[in-house]
């Protein structure tokens, strides 16, 4: 027999790394997809599973004009602010680039709006990076579903569509997904 303590620790570290974004320390795409799927599977929960797709406004200019190191520092600070906007049980993840996702349980549209407004407000304050004030905003797309009415993939796609509608307005706001009228 042999001591497998180190092997088990190595496996735990690999599992952790497989679900985390190394730059921000937030969960990653794989983890948040699984989380949303789990949330949607809760048959006894009457709350909406809510996905918020967040795209930063002005991030590309920061990266292009100030360099990728400044962009990375900005993403790290954004992730900290996003985490402070969450309620107990809410989750935030970085999909990549300047895209983030929030997964939450909301009793109604107003509860989802409150989270979106906290996020938008938190990003309005300037970020202090290298003794400079950096300002950005965000466009947020929101999709909601109850048990048995959608898949995680559908919620993500709908939140993404709504985010593009919010981004097109260029006002740093949020948009709920509205199914097209038939």
Short mmCIF file of C-alpha atoms in Angstrom, two decimals:
data_model
loop_
_atom_site.label_atom_id
_atom_site.label_comp_id
_atom_site.label_asym_id
_atom_site.label_seq_id
_atom_site.Cartn_x
_atom_site.Cartn_y
_atom_site.Cartn_z
CA UNK A 1 0.00 0.00 0.00
CA UNK A 2 1.03 3.63 -0.49
CA UNK A 3 0.02 7.05 0.78
CA UNK A 4 -2.26 8.71 -1.79
CA UNK A 5 -2.72 11.98 0.11
CA UNK A 6 -0.62 13.96 -2.40
CA UNK A 7 -2.45 12.39 -5.34
CA UNK A 8 -5.82 13.35 -3.86
CA UNK A 9 -4.62 16.90 -3.18
CA UNK A 10 -3.36 17.16 -6.76
CA UNK A 11 -6.75 15.98 -8.06
CA UNK A 12 -8.58 18.57 -5.90
CA UNK A 13 -6.29 21.29 -7.28
CA UNK A 14 -6.92 20.17 -10.86
CA UNK A 15 -10.68 20.14 -10.28
CA UNK A 16 -10.50 23.64 -8.79
CA UNK A 17 -8.42 24.92 -11.73
CA UNK A 18 -10.84 23.36 -14.20
CA UNK A 19 -13.70 25.48 -12.82
CA UNK A 20 -11.91 28.80 -12.18
CA UNK A 21 -10.81 31.71 -14.32
CA UNK A 22 -7.14 32.14 -13.42
CA UNK A 23 -7.06 35.91 -14.01
CA UNK A 24 -10.01 36.91 -11.83
CA UNK A 25 -10.46 33.95 -9.52
CA UNK A 26 -14.14 33.82 -10.53
CA UNK A 27 -15.78 30.63 -11.70
CA UNK A 28 -15.55 29.92 -15.42
CA UNK A 29 -17.94 29.03 -18.27
CA UNK A 30 -18.02 25.29 -17.52
CA UNK A 31 -18.87 25.87 -13.85
CA UNK A 32 -21.60 28.46 -14.46
CA UNK A 33 -23.23 26.29 -17.16
CA UNK A 34 -23.43 23.43 -14.69
CA UNK A 35 -24.71 25.75 -11.95
CA UNK A 36 -27.53 27.11 -14.13
CA UNK A 37 -28.49 23.58 -15.17
CA UNK A 38 -28.67 22.59 -11.51
CA UNK A 39 -30.75 25.67 -10.67
CA UNK A 40 -33.22 24.89 -13.46
CA UNK A 41 -33.61 21.32 -12.18
CA UNK A 42 -35.06 22.41 -8.82
CA UNK A 43 -38.68 21.28 -9.29
CA UNK A 44 -39.87 22.53 -5.90
CA UNK A 45 -38.58 26.08 -6.44
CA UNK A 46 -41.09 28.66 -7.70
CA UNK A 47 -38.42 31.34 -8.19
CA UNK A 48 -37.04 32.15 -11.61
CA UNK A 49 -33.59 30.94 -12.55
CA UNK A 50 -32.07 34.15 -13.81
CA UNK A 51 -29.07 34.55 -16.10
CA UNK A 52 -27.49 37.96 -16.64
CA UNK A 53 -25.03 38.28 -19.47
CA UNK A 54 -22.71 41.25 -18.83
CA UNK A 55 -20.51 42.86 -21.48
CA UNK A 56 -18.26 45.75 -20.48
CA UNK A 57 -18.54 49.01 -22.43
CA UNK A 58 -15.22 50.71 -23.09
CA UNK A 59 -13.00 47.75 -22.22
CA UNK A 60 -11.50 47.39 -25.70
CA UNK A 61 -10.35 51.02 -25.64
CA UNK A 62 -8.64 50.45 -22.27
CA UNK A 63 -6.88 47.36 -23.59
CA UNK A 64 -5.86 49.06 -26.87
CA UNK A 65 -4.75 52.40 -25.43
CA UNK A 66 -3.31 51.39 -22.04
CA UNK A 67 -2.15 47.83 -22.70
CA UNK A 68 -3.21 44.36 -21.72
CA UNK A 69 -1.70 44.58 -18.22
CA UNK A 70 -4.02 47.51 -17.48
CA UNK A 71 -6.91 45.61 -19.05
CA UNK A 72 -6.14 42.61 -16.83
CA UNK A 73 -6.01 44.81 -13.73
CA UNK A 74 -9.35 46.32 -14.75
CA UNK A 75 -10.93 42.86 -15.17
CA UNK A 76 -9.70 41.90 -11.70
CA UNK A 77 -11.25 45.02 -10.16
CA UNK A 78 -14.49 44.51 -12.10
CA UNK A 79 -14.71 40.95 -10.78
CA UNK A 80 -14.33 42.23 -7.20
CA UNK A 81 -17.11 44.76 -7.68
CA UNK A 82 -19.39 42.18 -9.27
CA UNK A 83 -18.89 39.84 -6.33
CA UNK A 84 -19.89 42.64 -3.94
CA UNK A 85 -23.17 43.08 -5.86
CA UNK A 86 -24.23 39.48 -5.30
CA UNK A 87 -26.73 38.28 -2.74
CA UNK A 88 -26.13 35.06 -0.81
CA UNK A 89 -26.65 32.20 -3.26
CA UNK A 90 -25.99 34.31 -6.38
CA UNK A 91 -23.02 33.35 -8.55
CA UNK A 92 -20.82 35.32 -10.90
CA UNK A 93 -18.46 33.90 -13.50
CA UNK A 94 -16.17 35.18 -16.23
CA UNK A 95 -16.84 33.70 -19.63
CA UNK A 96 -13.72 35.21 -21.17
CA UNK A 97 -12.57 38.57 -22.46
CA UNK A 98 -14.81 41.22 -20.94
CA UNK A 99 -17.87 39.01 -20.62
CA UNK A 100 -19.31 37.94 -17.28
CA UNK A 101 -22.40 36.00 -16.24
CA UNK A 102 -24.51 36.15 -13.11
CA UNK A 103 -26.75 33.25 -12.12
CA UNK A 104 -29.38 34.01 -9.49
CA UNK A 105 -32.77 32.95 -8.20
CA UNK A 106 -35.24 35.83 -8.46
CA UNK A 107 -38.85 35.91 -7.34
CA UNK A 108 -39.78 38.34 -10.14
CA UNK A 109 -38.47 40.80 -12.73
CA UNK A 110 -38.07 43.51 -10.10
CA UNK A 111 -35.62 41.38 -8.11
CA UNK A 112 -33.59 40.78 -11.27
CA UNK A 113 -33.71 44.50 -12.09
CA UNK A 114 -32.38 45.31 -8.62
CA UNK A 115 -29.31 43.12 -9.19
CA UNK A 116 -28.73 44.61 -12.64
CA UNK A 117 -28.98 48.15 -11.26
CA UNK A 118 -26.50 47.33 -8.46
CA UNK A 119 -24.07 46.02 -11.08
CA UNK A 120 -24.46 49.07 -13.32
CA UNK A 121 -24.10 51.45 -10.37
CA UNK A 122 -21.00 49.64 -9.08
CA UNK A 123 -19.30 49.96 -12.47
CA UNK A 124 -20.02 53.69 -12.84
CA UNK A 125 -17.46 54.67 -10.19
CA UNK A 126 -13.99 55.05 -11.72
CA UNK A 127 -11.44 52.28 -11.32
CA UNK A 128 -8.02 53.34 -9.98
CA UNK A 129 -5.33 51.64 -12.07
CA UNK A 130 -1.71 52.81 -12.21
CA UNK A 131 -2.65 56.15 -10.60
CA UNK A 132 -5.25 56.78 -13.31
CA UNK A 133 -9.02 56.81 -13.18
CA UNK A 134 -10.49 54.40 -15.71
CA UNK A 135 -14.19 54.57 -16.51
CA UNK A 136 -16.27 51.85 -18.12
CA UNK A 137 -19.88 50.76 -18.16
CA UNK A 138 -21.80 47.63 -18.98
CA UNK A 139 -24.66 46.31 -21.03
CA UNK A 140 -26.64 43.54 -19.33
CA UNK A 141 -29.00 41.05 -20.91
CA UNK A 142 -31.37 39.18 -18.59
CA UNK A 143 -33.21 35.93 -19.17
CA UNK A 144 -35.51 34.20 -16.68
CA UNK A 145 -37.09 30.75 -16.59
CA UNK A 146 -38.87 28.48 -14.15
CA UNK A 147 -38.42 24.74 -13.73
CA UNK A 148 -39.22 22.80 -16.89
CA UNK A 149 -39.54 25.80 -19.21
CA UNK A 150 -35.99 26.19 -20.56
CA UNK A 151 -32.54 24.67 -20.76
CA UNK A 152 -29.37 26.31 -19.50
CA UNK A 153 -28.26 26.74 -23.11
CA UNK A 154 -31.50 28.53 -23.97
CA UNK A 155 -31.21 30.85 -20.95
CA UNK A 156 -27.65 31.79 -21.94
CA UNK A 157 -28.62 32.38 -25.57
CA UNK A 158 -31.60 34.53 -24.59
CA UNK A 159 -29.54 36.58 -22.12
CA UNK A 160 -26.90 37.07 -24.83
CA UNK A 161 -29.55 38.33 -27.31
CA UNK A 162 -30.95 40.72 -24.71
CA UNK A 163 -27.43 41.98 -23.92
CA UNK A 164 -26.91 42.90 -27.59
CA UNK A 165 -30.19 44.84 -27.52
CA UNK A 166 -29.02 46.72 -24.41
CA UNK A 167 -25.60 47.35 -25.98
CA UNK A 168 -27.22 48.76 -29.15
CA UNK A 169 -28.89 51.48 -27.05
CA UNK A 170 -25.43 52.67 -25.91
CA UNK A 171 -26.79 53.88 -22.59
CA UNK A 172 -25.16 51.40 -20.18
CA UNK A 173 -28.39 49.69 -19.23
CA UNK A 174 -30.04 46.30 -19.04
CA UNK A 175 -32.60 44.52 -21.15
CA UNK A 176 -34.86 41.56 -20.42
CA UNK A 177 -35.18 38.94 -23.13
CA UNK A 178 -38.56 39.22 -24.78
CA UNK A 179 -39.61 36.35 -27.05
CA UNK A 180 -40.53 37.47 -30.54
CA UNK A 181 -44.26 37.78 -31.11
CA UNK A 182 -45.60 34.99 -33.29
#
